[in-house]
PDB file of N, CA and C in Angstrom:
ATOM      1  N   MET A   1     -77.572   2.709  -8.638  1.00 42.00           N
ATOM      2  CA  MET A   1     -77.835   4.100  -8.341  1.00 42.00           C
ATOM      3  C   MET A   1     -76.843   4.636  -7.316  1.00 42.00           C
ATOM      4  N   ASN A   2     -76.489   3.830  -6.319  1.00 41.00           N
ATOM      5  CA  ASN A   2     -75.538   4.259  -5.317  1.00 41.00           C
ATOM      6  C   ASN A   2     -74.170   4.551  -5.929  1.00 41.00           C
ATOM      7  N   ARG A   3     -73.789   3.745  -6.933  1.00 47.00           N
ATOM      8  CA  ARG A   3     -72.507   3.976  -7.614  1.00 47.00           C
ATOM      9  C   ARG A   3     -72.540   5.290  -8.365  1.00 47.00           C
ATOM     10  N   THR A   4     -73.655   5.570  -9.011  1.00 40.00           N
ATOM     11  CA  THR A   4     -73.793   6.825  -9.749  1.00 40.00           C
ATOM     12  C   THR A   4     -73.733   8.008  -8.806  1.00 40.00           C
ATOM     13  N   LEU A   5     -74.408   7.899  -7.679  1.00 40.00           N
ATOM     14  CA  LEU A   5     -74.396   8.967  -6.687  1.00 40.00           C
ATOM     15  C   LEU A   5     -72.992   9.165  -6.126  1.00 40.00           C
ATOM     16  N   ALA A   6     -72.317   8.075  -5.823  1.00 38.00           N
ATOM     17  CA  ALA A   6     -70.955   8.144  -5.288  1.00 38.00           C
ATOM     18  C   ALA A   6     -70.007   8.744  -6.322  1.00 38.00           C
ATOM     19  N   ALA A   7     -70.156   8.344  -7.576  1.00 39.00           N
ATOM     20  CA  ALA A   7     -69.307   8.881  -8.640  1.00 39.00           C
ATOM     21  C   ALA A   7     -69.562  10.368  -8.845  1.00 39.00           C
ATOM     22  N   THR A   8     -70.816  10.763  -8.790  1.00 39.00           N
ATOM     23  CA  THR A   8     -71.164  12.178  -8.938  1.00 39.00           C
ATOM     24  C   THR A   8     -70.593  12.992  -7.782  1.00 39.00           C
ATOM     25  N   ALA A   9     -70.736  12.480  -6.564  1.00 40.00           N
ATOM     26  CA  ALA A   9     -70.203  13.173  -5.392  1.00 40.00           C
ATOM     27  C   ALA A   9     -68.684  13.300  -5.495  1.00 40.00           C
ATOM     28  N   ALA A  10     -68.031  12.240  -5.942  1.00 40.00           N
ATOM     29  CA  ALA A  10     -66.578  12.276  -6.102  1.00 40.00           C
ATOM     30  C   ALA A  10     -66.180  13.296  -7.162  1.00 40.00           C
ATOM     31  N   GLY A  11     -66.943  13.347  -8.241  1.00 42.00           N
ATOM     32  CA  GLY A  11     -66.663  14.322  -9.301  1.00 42.00           C
ATOM     33  C   GLY A  11     -66.836  15.753  -8.825  1.00 42.00           C
ATOM     34  N   ILE A  12     -67.897  16.001  -8.071  1.00 44.00           N
ATOM     35  CA  ILE A  12     -68.137  17.347  -7.529  1.00 44.00           C
ATOM     36  C   ILE A  12     -67.033  17.726  -6.554  1.00 44.00           C
ATOM     37  N   ALA A  13     -66.638  16.788  -5.700  1.00 40.00           N
ATOM     38  CA  ALA A  13     -65.565  17.058  -4.736  1.00 40.00           C
ATOM     39  C   ALA A  13     -64.269  17.388  -5.457  1.00 40.00           C
ATOM     40  N   ALA A  14     -63.970  16.648  -6.518  1.00 42.00           N
ATOM     41  CA  ALA A  14     -62.756  16.912  -7.290  1.00 42.00           C
ATOM     42  C   ALA A  14     -62.797  18.298  -7.923  1.00 42.00           C
ATOM     43  N   LEU A  15     -63.945  18.677  -8.455  1.00 38.00           N
ATOM     44  CA  LEU A  15     -64.076  20.011  -9.046  1.00 38.00           C
ATOM     45  C   LEU A  15     -63.929  21.108  -8.002  1.00 38.00           C
ATOM     46  N   LEU A  16     -64.513  20.898  -6.828  1.00 40.00           N
ATOM     47  CA  LEU A  16     -64.403  21.886  -5.765  1.00 40.00           C
ATOM     48  C   LEU A  16     -62.960  22.020  -5.286  1.00 40.00           C
ATOM     49  N   LEU A  17     -62.280  20.895  -5.129  1.00 43.00           N
ATOM     50  CA  LEU A  17     -60.890  20.939  -4.701  1.00 43.00           C
ATOM     51  C   LEU A  17     -60.015  21.597  -5.755  1.00 43.00           C
ATOM     52  N   ALA A  18     -60.276  21.324  -7.003  1.00 43.00           N
ATOM     53  CA  ALA A  18     -59.507  21.947  -8.077  1.00 43.00           C
ATOM     54  C   ALA A  18     -59.732  23.444  -8.085  1.00 43.00           C
ATOM     55  N   GLY A  19     -60.956  23.861  -7.853  1.00 45.00           N
ATOM     56  CA  GLY A  19     -61.261  25.286  -7.820  1.00 45.00           C
ATOM     57  C   GLY A  19     -60.613  25.981  -6.650  1.00 45.00           C
ATOM     58  N   CYS A  20     -60.521  25.299  -5.525  1.00 49.00           N
ATOM     59  CA  CYS A  20     -59.924  25.893  -4.327  1.00 49.00           C
ATOM     60  C   CYS A  20     -58.418  25.986  -4.426  1.00 49.00           C
ATOM     61  N   SER A  21     -57.806  25.098  -5.171  1.00 52.00           N
ATOM     62  CA  SER A  21     -56.347  25.065  -5.213  1.00 52.00           C
ATOM     63  C   SER A  21     -55.768  25.960  -6.305  1.00 52.00           C
ATOM     64  N   SER A  22     -56.592  26.548  -7.134  1.00 73.00           N
ATOM     65  CA  SER A  22     -56.051  27.378  -8.194  1.00 73.00           C
ATOM     66  C   SER A  22     -55.648  28.737  -7.634  1.00 73.00           C
ATOM     67  N   GLY A  23     -54.588  29.247  -8.154  1.00 89.00           N
ATOM     68  CA  GLY A  23     -54.106  30.545  -7.716  1.00 89.00           C
ATOM     69  C   GLY A  23     -53.169  30.444  -6.530  1.00 89.00           C
ATOM     70  N   PRO A  24     -52.414  31.502  -6.307  1.00 94.00           N
ATOM     71  CA  PRO A  24     -51.434  31.496  -5.222  1.00 94.00           C
ATOM     72  C   PRO A  24     -52.107  31.596  -3.851  1.00 94.00           C
ATOM     73  N   SER A  25     -51.407  31.105  -2.845  1.00 95.00           N
ATOM     74  CA  SER A  25     -51.910  31.169  -1.474  1.00 95.00           C
ATOM     75  C   SER A  25     -51.762  32.598  -0.935  1.00 95.00           C
ATOM     76  N   ALA A  26     -52.378  32.845   0.193  1.00 95.00           N
ATOM     77  CA  ALA A  26     -52.272  34.166   0.827  1.00 95.00           C
ATOM     78  C   ALA A  26     -50.819  34.484   1.176  1.00 95.00           C
ATOM     79  N   ASP A  27     -50.076  33.494   1.678  1.00 95.00           N
ATOM     80  CA  ASP A  27     -48.666  33.731   2.002  1.00 95.00           C
ATOM     81  C   ASP A  27     -47.838  33.999   0.746  1.00 95.00           C
ATOM     82  N   GLN A  28     -48.136  33.286  -0.332  1.00 96.00           N
ATOM     83  CA  GLN A  28     -47.418  33.537  -1.585  1.00 96.00           C
ATOM     84  C   GLN A  28     -47.677  34.961  -2.079  1.00 96.00           C
ATOM     85  N   LYS A  29     -48.906  35.438  -1.904  1.00 96.00           N
ATOM     86  CA  LYS A  29     -49.226  36.816  -2.296  1.00 96.00           C
ATOM     87  C   LYS A  29     -48.506  37.818  -1.399  1.00 96.00           C
ATOM     88  N   LYS A  30     -48.452  37.543  -0.092  1.00 97.00           N
ATOM     89  CA  LYS A  30     -47.713  38.421   0.832  1.00 97.00           C
ATOM     90  C   LYS A  30     -46.251  38.477   0.442  1.00 97.00           C
ATOM     91  N   TYR A  31     -45.692  37.328   0.107  1.00 96.00           N
ATOM     92  CA  TYR A  31     -44.293  37.258  -0.308  1.00 96.00           C
ATOM     93  C   TYR A  31     -44.069  38.065  -1.586  1.00 96.00           C
ATOM     94  N   ALA A  32     -44.931  37.888  -2.560  1.00 96.00           N
ATOM     95  CA  ALA A  32     -44.810  38.633  -3.816  1.00 96.00           C
ATOM     96  C   ALA A  32     -44.895  40.140  -3.568  1.00 96.00           C
ATOM     97  N   ASP A  33     -45.836  40.549  -2.724  1.00 96.00           N
ATOM     98  CA  ASP A  33     -45.955  41.971  -2.402  1.00 96.00           C
ATOM     99  C   ASP A  33     -44.703  42.489  -1.698  1.00 96.00           C
ATOM    100  N   ALA A  34     -44.159  41.707  -0.777  1.00 96.00           N
ATOM    101  CA  ALA A  34     -42.951  42.122  -0.060  1.00 96.00           C
ATOM    102  C   ALA A  34     -41.762  42.230  -1.006  1.00 96.00           C
ATOM    103  N   VAL A  35     -41.633  41.291  -1.933  1.00 96.00           N
ATOM    104  CA  VAL A  35     -40.549  41.340  -2.924  1.00 96.00           C
ATOM    105  C   VAL A  35     -40.678  42.614  -3.760  1.00 96.00           C
ATOM    106  N   ALA A  36     -41.883  42.930  -4.189  1.00 96.00           N
ATOM    107  CA  ALA A  36     -42.119  44.121  -5.012  1.00 96.00           C
ATOM    108  C   ALA A  36     -41.819  45.408  -4.249  1.00 96.00           C
ATOM    109  N   VAL A  37     -42.084  45.416  -2.946  1.00 95.00           N
ATOM    110  CA  VAL A  37     -41.786  46.600  -2.132  1.00 95.00           C
ATOM    111  C   VAL A  37     -40.275  46.781  -1.995  1.00 95.00           C
ATOM    112  N   VAL A  38     -39.562  45.681  -1.757  1.00 94.00           N
ATOM    113  CA  VAL A  38     -38.113  45.752  -1.565  1.00 94.00           C
ATOM    114  C   VAL A  38     -37.394  46.099  -2.867  1.00 94.00           C
ATOM    115  N   ASP A  39     -37.872  45.584  -3.983  1.00 95.00           N
ATOM    116  CA  ASP A  39     -37.231  45.837  -5.290  1.00 95.00           C
ATOM    117  C   ASP A  39     -38.288  46.226  -6.327  1.00 95.00           C
ATOM    118  N   PRO A  40     -38.808  47.452  -6.220  1.00 95.00           N
ATOM    119  CA  PRO A  40     -39.856  47.872  -7.153  1.00 95.00           C
ATOM    120  C   PRO A  40     -39.364  48.010  -8.591  1.00 95.00           C
ATOM    121  N   ASP A  41     -38.070  48.267  -8.778  1.00 95.00           N
ATOM    122  CA  ASP A  41     -37.546  48.416 -10.136  1.00 95.00           C
ATOM    123  C   ASP A  41     -37.663  47.117 -10.932  1.00 95.00           C
ATOM    124  N   ASP A  42     -37.394  46.001 -10.281  1.00 94.00           N
ATOM    125  CA  ASP A  42     -37.410  44.722 -10.980  1.00 94.00           C
ATOM    126  C   ASP A  42     -38.731  43.969 -10.855  1.00 94.00           C
ATOM    127  N   PHE A  43     -39.443  44.168  -9.743  1.00 95.00           N
ATOM    128  CA  PHE A  43     -40.643  43.374  -9.492  1.00 95.00           C
ATOM    129  C   PHE A  43     -41.920  44.199  -9.367  1.00 95.00           C
ATOM    130  N   GLY A  44     -41.811  45.512  -9.254  1.00 93.00           N
ATOM    131  CA  GLY A  44     -42.967  46.353  -8.983  1.00 93.00           C
ATOM    132  C   GLY A  44     -44.017  46.400 -10.080  1.00 93.00           C
ATOM    133  N   GLY A  45     -43.633  46.159 -11.306  1.00 94.00           N
ATOM    134  CA  GLY A  45     -44.576  46.238 -12.415  1.00 94.00           C
ATOM    135  C   GLY A  45     -45.325  44.949 -12.700  1.00 94.00           C
ATOM    136  N   ILE A  46     -45.111  43.936 -11.879  1.00 95.00           N
ATOM    137  CA  ILE A  46     -45.740  42.631 -12.087  1.00 95.00           C
ATOM    138  C   ILE A  46     -46.908  42.495 -11.112  1.00 95.00           C
ATOM    139  N   SER A  47     -48.040  42.032 -11.578  1.00 95.00           N
ATOM    140  CA  SER A  47     -49.195  41.875 -10.684  1.00 95.00           C
ATOM    141  C   SER A  47     -48.854  40.885  -9.572  1.00 95.00           C
ATOM    142  N   THR A  48     -49.496  41.059  -8.440  1.00 96.00           N
ATOM    143  CA  THR A  48     -49.239  40.196  -7.283  1.00 96.00           C
ATOM    144  C   THR A  48     -49.437  38.729  -7.623  1.00 96.00           C
ATOM    145  N   ASP A  49     -50.556  38.394  -8.263  1.00 96.00           N
ATOM    146  CA  ASP A  49     -50.826  36.995  -8.591  1.00 96.00           C
ATOM    147  C   ASP A  49     -49.795  36.430  -9.563  1.00 96.00           C
ATOM    148  N   ASP A  50     -49.442  37.198 -10.584  1.00 96.00           N
ATOM    149  CA  ASP A  50     -48.450  36.715 -11.549  1.00 96.00           C
ATOM    150  C   ASP A  50     -47.097  36.502 -10.886  1.00 96.00           C
ATOM    151  N   LEU A  51     -46.683  37.461 -10.048  1.00 96.00           N
ATOM    152  CA  LEU A  51     -45.401  37.324  -9.366  1.00 96.00           C
ATOM    153  C   LEU A  51     -45.441  36.154  -8.390  1.00 96.00           C
ATOM    154  N   ALA A  52     -46.530  36.015  -7.661  1.00 96.00           N
ATOM    155  CA  ALA A  52     -46.664  34.895  -6.717  1.00 96.00           C
ATOM    156  C   ALA A  52     -46.609  33.557  -7.447  1.00 96.00           C
ATOM    157  N   ASN A  53     -47.269  33.467  -8.586  1.00 96.00           N
ATOM    158  CA  ASN A  53     -47.221  32.233  -9.375  1.00 96.00           C
ATOM    159  C   ASN A  53     -45.818  31.963  -9.898  1.00 96.00           C
ATOM    160  N   THR A  54     -45.124  33.002 -10.319  1.00 95.00           N
ATOM    161  CA  THR A  54     -43.768  32.853 -10.837  1.00 95.00           C
ATOM    162  C   THR A  54     -42.805  32.416  -9.733  1.00 95.00           C
ATOM    163  N   LEU A  55     -42.925  33.033  -8.565  1.00 96.00           N
ATOM    164  CA  LEU A  55     -42.020  32.718  -7.462  1.00 96.00           C
ATOM    165  C   LEU A  55     -42.330  31.380  -6.817  1.00 96.00           C
ATOM    166  N   GLY A  56     -43.593  30.992  -6.841  1.00 94.00           N
ATOM    167  CA  GLY A  56     -43.976  29.695  -6.283  1.00 94.00           C
ATOM    168  C   GLY A  56     -43.519  29.525  -4.845  1.00 94.00           C
ATOM    169  N   SER A  57     -42.743  28.483  -4.583  1.00 95.00           N
ATOM    170  CA  SER A  57     -42.282  28.173  -3.219  1.00 95.00           C
ATOM    171  C   SER A  57     -40.908  28.766  -2.923  1.00 95.00           C
ATOM    172  N   GLU A  58     -40.469  29.701  -3.738  1.00 95.00           N
ATOM    173  CA  GLU A  58     -39.124  30.244  -3.582  1.00 95.00           C
ATOM    174  C   GLU A  58     -38.872  30.823  -2.193  1.00 95.00           C
ATOM    175  N   GLY A  59     -39.848  31.498  -1.619  1.00 97.00           N
ATOM    176  CA  GLY A  59     -39.674  32.077  -0.290  1.00 97.00           C
ATOM    177  C   GLY A  59     -39.398  31.022   0.765  1.00 97.00           C
ATOM    178  N   THR A  60     -40.172  29.951   0.762  1.00 97.00           N
ATOM    179  CA  THR A  60     -39.941  28.883   1.740  1.00 97.00           C
ATOM    180  C   THR A  60     -38.636  28.152   1.447  1.00 97.00           C
ATOM    181  N   ASP A  61     -38.295  28.015   0.171  1.00 97.00           N
ATOM    182  CA  ASP A  61     -37.029  27.378  -0.200  1.00 97.00           C
ATOM    183  C   ASP A  61     -35.842  28.215   0.289  1.00 97.00           C
ATOM    184  N   ILE A  62     -35.948  29.520   0.174  1.00 97.00           N
ATOM    185  CA  ILE A  62     -34.883  30.401   0.658  1.00 97.00           C
ATOM    186  C   ILE A  62     -34.735  30.252   2.173  1.00 97.00           C
ATOM    187  N   CYS A  63     -35.843  30.170   2.880  1.00 97.00           N
ATOM    188  CA  CYS A  63     -35.784  29.984   4.337  1.00 97.00           C
ATOM    189  C   CYS A  63     -35.092  28.667   4.698  1.00 97.00           C
ATOM    190  N   LYS A  64     -35.357  27.623   3.946  1.00 97.00           N
ATOM    191  CA  LYS A  64     -34.677  26.341   4.193  1.00 97.00           C
ATOM    192  C   LYS A  64     -33.174  26.498   4.035  1.00 97.00           C
ATOM    193  N   GLN A  65     -32.769  27.233   3.005  1.00 97.00           N
ATOM    194  CA  GLN A  65     -31.340  27.461   2.780  1.00 97.00           C
ATOM    195  C   GLN A  65     -30.752  28.360   3.870  1.00 97.00           C
ATOM    196  N   LEU A  66     -31.527  29.338   4.302  1.00 97.00           N
ATOM    197  CA  LEU A  66     -31.066  30.270   5.322  1.00 97.00           C
ATOM    198  C   LEU A  66     -30.858  29.562   6.656  1.00 97.00           C
ATOM    199  N   LYS A  67     -31.609  28.506   6.916  1.00 97.00           N
ATOM    200  CA  LYS A  67     -31.397  27.724   8.140  1.00 97.00           C
ATOM    201  C   LYS A  67     -29.998  27.133   8.159  1.00 97.00           C
ATOM    202  N   ILE A  68     -29.470  26.819   6.976  1.00 96.00           N
ATOM    203  CA  ILE A  68     -28.109  26.287   6.868  1.00 96.00           C
ATOM    204  C   ILE A  68     -27.117  27.440   7.050  1.00 96.00           C
ATOM    205  N   SER A  69     -27.244  28.450   6.193  1.00 96.00           N
ATOM    206  CA  SER A  69     -26.379  29.632   6.301  1.00 96.00           C
ATOM    207  C   SER A  69     -26.871  30.715   5.344  1.00 96.00           C
ATOM    208  N   PHE A  70     -26.458  31.933   5.618  1.00 96.00           N
ATOM    209  CA  PHE A  70     -26.798  33.031   4.713  1.00 96.00           C
ATOM    210  C   PHE A  70     -26.177  32.787   3.348  1.00 96.00           C
ATOM    211  N   ALA A  71     -24.946  32.290   3.331  1.00 96.00           N
ATOM    212  CA  ALA A  71     -24.259  32.040   2.053  1.00 96.00           C
ATOM    213  C   ALA A  71     -25.051  31.061   1.181  1.00 96.00           C
ATOM    214  N   ASP A  72     -25.624  30.039   1.807  1.00 96.00           N
ATOM    215  CA  ASP A  72     -26.428  29.080   1.039  1.00 96.00           C
ATOM    216  C   ASP A  72     -27.694  29.734   0.488  1.00 96.00           C
ATOM    217  N   ALA A  73     -28.344  30.536   1.316  1.00 96.00           N
ATOM    218  CA  ALA A  73     -29.559  31.229   0.870  1.00 96.00           C
ATOM    219  C   ALA A  73     -29.233  32.191  -0.265  1.00 96.00           C
ATOM    220  N   GLU A  74     -28.130  32.899  -0.135  1.00 96.00           N
ATOM    221  CA  GLU A  74     -27.731  33.858  -1.167  1.00 96.00           C
ATOM    222  C   GLU A  74     -27.401  33.144  -2.476  1.00 96.00           C
ATOM    223  N   ALA A  75     -26.671  32.050  -2.391  1.00 96.00           N
ATOM    224  CA  ALA A  75     -26.330  31.283  -3.600  1.00 96.00           C
ATOM    225  C   ALA A  75     -27.596  30.763  -4.276  1.00 96.00           C
ATOM    226  N   TYR A  76     -28.530  30.256  -3.485  1.00 96.00           N
ATOM    227  CA  TYR A  76     -29.793  29.762  -4.033  1.00 96.00           C
ATOM    228  C   TYR A  76     -30.571  30.897  -4.704  1.00 96.00           C
ATOM    229  N   ALA A  77     -30.680  32.031  -4.017  1.00 96.00           N
ATOM    230  CA  ALA A  77     -31.469  33.152  -4.547  1.00 96.00           C
ATOM    231  C   ALA A  77     -30.837  33.763  -5.794  1.00 96.00           C
ATOM    232  N   LYS A  78     -29.528  33.638  -5.918  1.00 95.00           N
ATOM    233  CA  LYS A  78     -28.839  34.232  -7.072  1.00 95.00           C
ATOM    234  C   LYS A  78     -28.920  33.373  -8.329  1.00 95.00           C
ATOM    235  N   LEU A  79     -29.478  32.181  -8.224  1.00 93.00           N
ATOM    236  CA  LEU A  79     -29.613  31.351  -9.421  1.00 93.00           C
ATOM    237  C   LEU A  79     -30.493  32.091 -10.425  1.00 93.00           C
ATOM    238  N   ALA A  80     -29.920  32.507 -11.520  1.00 87.00           N
ATOM    239  CA  ALA A  80     -30.629  33.224 -12.591  1.00 87.00           C
ATOM    240  C   ALA A  80     -31.204  34.559 -12.131  1.00 87.00           C
ATOM    241  N   ARG A  81     -30.670  35.151 -11.085  1.00 94.00           N
ATOM    242  CA  ARG A  81     -31.146  36.441 -10.584  1.00 94.00           C
ATOM    243  C   ARG A  81     -29.949  37.353 -10.342  1.00 94.00           C
ATOM    244  N   SER A  82     -30.192  38.642 -10.409  1.00 95.00           N
ATOM    245  CA  SER A  82     -29.149  39.602 -10.076  1.00 95.00           C
ATOM    246  C   SER A  82     -28.967  39.656  -8.561  1.00 95.00           C
ATOM    247  N   GLU A  83     -27.899  40.270  -8.111  1.00 94.00           N
ATOM    248  CA  GLU A  83     -27.665  40.396  -6.669  1.00 94.00           C
ATOM    249  C   GLU A  83     -28.775  41.208  -6.003  1.00 94.00           C
ATOM    250  N   LYS A  84     -29.226  42.255  -6.684  1.00 95.00           N
ATOM    251  CA  LYS A  84     -30.308  43.093  -6.148  1.00 95.00           C
ATOM    252  C   LYS A  84     -31.600  42.288  -6.014  1.00 95.00           C
ATOM    253  N   GLU A  85     -31.931  41.507  -7.033  1.00 96.00           N
ATOM    254  CA  GLU A  85     -33.133  40.677  -6.978  1.00 96.00           C
ATOM    255  C   GLU A  85     -33.018  39.624  -5.877  1.00 96.00           C
ATOM    256  N   ALA A  86     -31.854  39.004  -5.770  1.00 95.00           N
ATOM    257  CA  ALA A  86     -31.634  37.989  -4.744  1.00 95.00           C
ATOM    258  C   ALA A  86     -31.797  38.581  -3.346  1.00 95.00           C
ATOM    259  N   SER A  87     -31.262  39.758  -3.146  1.00 95.00           N
ATOM    260  CA  SER A  87     -31.404  40.418  -1.841  1.00 95.00           C
ATOM    261  C   SER A  87     -32.862  40.676  -1.509  1.00 95.00           C
ATOM    262  N   ALA A  88     -33.636  41.082  -2.500  1.00 96.00           N
ATOM    263  CA  ALA A  88     -35.070  41.328  -2.289  1.00 96.00           C
ATOM    264  C   ALA A  88     -35.788  40.031  -1.947  1.00 96.00           C
ATOM    265  N   LEU A  89     -35.457  38.964  -2.629  1.00 96.00           N
ATOM    266  CA  LEU A  89     -36.097  37.673  -2.375  1.00 96.00           C
ATOM    267  C   LEU A  89     -35.793  37.179  -0.961  1.00 96.00           C
ATOM    268  N   ILE A  90     -34.550  37.346  -0.529  1.00 96.00           N
ATOM    269  CA  ILE A  90     -34.157  36.899   0.808  1.00 96.00           C
ATOM    270  C   ILE A  90     -34.839  37.747   1.878  1.00 96.00           C
ATOM    271  N   ALA A  91     -34.775  39.064   1.719  1.00 95.00           N
ATOM    272  CA  ALA A  91     -35.387  39.954   2.713  1.00 95.00           C
ATOM    273  C   ALA A  91     -36.887  39.684   2.849  1.00 95.00           C
ATOM    274  N   ALA A  92     -37.569  39.521   1.728  1.00 96.00           N
ATOM    275  CA  ALA A  92     -39.012  39.259   1.759  1.00 96.00           C
ATOM    276  C   ALA A  92     -39.312  37.889   2.365  1.00 96.00           C
ATOM    277  N   ALA A  93     -38.474  36.900   2.079  1.00 97.00           N
ATOM    278  CA  ALA A  93     -38.678  35.563   2.651  1.00 97.00           C
ATOM    279  C   ALA A  93     -38.597  35.612   4.173  1.00 97.00           C
ATOM    280  N   VAL A  94     -37.641  36.364   4.686  1.00 97.00           N
ATOM    281  CA  VAL A  94     -37.494  36.471   6.138  1.00 97.00           C
ATOM    282  C   VAL A  94     -38.717  37.151   6.746  1.00 97.00           C
ATOM    283  N   VAL A  95     -39.200  38.207   6.107  1.00 96.00           N
ATOM    284  CA  VAL A  95     -40.370  38.917   6.632  1.00 96.00           C
ATOM    285  C   VAL A  95     -41.607  38.029   6.640  1.00 96.00           C
ATOM    286  N   VAL A  96     -41.839  37.301   5.569  1.00 97.00           N
ATOM    287  CA  VAL A  96     -43.090  36.543   5.424  1.00 97.00           C
ATOM    288  C   VAL A  96     -43.008  35.127   5.991  1.00 97.00           C
ATOM    289  N   TYR A  97     -41.931  34.408   5.713  1.00 97.00           N
ATOM    290  CA  TYR A  97     -41.891  32.991   6.036  1.00 97.00           C
ATOM    291  C   TYR A  97     -41.017  32.608   7.232  1.00 97.00           C
ATOM    292  N   CYS A  98     -39.975  33.353   7.501  1.00 97.00           N
ATOM    293  CA  CYS A  98     -39.059  32.912   8.570  1.00 97.00           C
ATOM    294  C   CYS A  98     -38.474  34.087   9.354  1.00 97.00           C
ATOM    295  N   PRO A  99     -39.324  34.865  10.015  1.00 97.00           N
ATOM    296  CA  PRO A  99     -38.821  36.009  10.783  1.00 97.00           C
ATOM    297  C   PRO A  99     -37.861  35.593  11.900  1.00 97.00           C
ATOM    298  N   ASP A 100     -37.946  34.337  12.327  1.00 97.00           N
ATOM    299  CA  ASP A 100     -37.034  33.848  13.360  1.00 97.00           C
ATOM    300  C   ASP A 100     -35.595  33.744  12.871  1.00 97.00           C
ATOM    301  N   LEU A 101     -35.374  33.836  11.566  1.00 96.00           N
ATOM    302  CA  LEU A 101     -34.028  33.749  10.996  1.00 96.00           C
ATOM    303  C   LEU A 101     -33.431  35.105  10.663  1.00 96.00           C
ATOM    304  N   LYS A 102     -34.085  36.170  11.094  1.00 95.00           N
ATOM    305  CA  LYS A 102     -33.614  37.523  10.790  1.00 95.00           C
ATOM    306  C   LYS A 102     -32.170  37.734  11.240  1.00 95.00           C
ATOM    307  N   SER A 103     -31.783  37.100  12.328  1.00 95.00           N
ATOM    308  CA  SER A 103     -30.414  37.272  12.845  1.00 95.00           C
ATOM    309  C   SER A 103     -29.353  36.702  11.907  1.00 95.00           C
ATOM    310  N   LYS A 104     -29.754  35.862  10.948  1.00 94.00           N
ATOM    311  CA  LYS A 104     -28.802  35.308   9.985  1.00 94.00           C
ATOM    312  C   LYS A 104     -28.471  36.291   8.860  1.00 94.00           C
ATOM    313  N   LEU A 105     -29.258  37.358   8.738  1.00 93.00           N
ATOM    314  CA  LEU A 105     -28.997  38.358   7.701  1.00 93.00           C
ATOM    315  C   LEU A 105     -27.813  39.216   8.114  1.00 93.00           C
ATOM    316  N   PRO A 106     -26.975  39.584   7.143  1.00 90.00           N
ATOM    317  CA  PRO A 106     -25.857  40.467   7.486  1.00 90.00           C
ATOM    318  C   PRO A 106     -26.360  41.843   7.920  1.00 90.00           C
ATOM    319  N   ALA A 107     -25.624  42.463   8.813  1.00 84.00           N
ATOM    320  CA  ALA A 107     -25.999  43.802   9.254  1.00 84.00           C
ATOM    321  C   ALA A 107     -25.881  44.774   8.089  1.00 84.00           C
ATOM    322  N   SER A 108     -26.857  45.700   8.007  1.00 67.00           N
ATOM    323  CA  SER A 108     -26.822  46.645   6.875  1.00 67.00           C
ATOM    324  C   SER A 108     -26.109  47.904   7.242  1.00 67.00           C
TER     325      SER A 108
END
């Protein structure tokens, strides 16, 4: 009986964890919203959750590249993206994930 109870508890815990992990995080949603604000022509028509799911960890990945240099972040963001889209991704990443790296952005 103890094994059955333990197995049931483990199963319930797994279901609860699976339910909690579905969908984008709050930061991913903030990032998606920021990207859509910066580039509404390319990203504005996509729902926040869909865009957040599509972008995944891109914002944090861009920040990692930006720690190295702006050129690295730009090259990373431009993979399969236009220059306008890449600029939006970088600007939004700085706002949401790495505001301490704002000084690495070129002056506008």
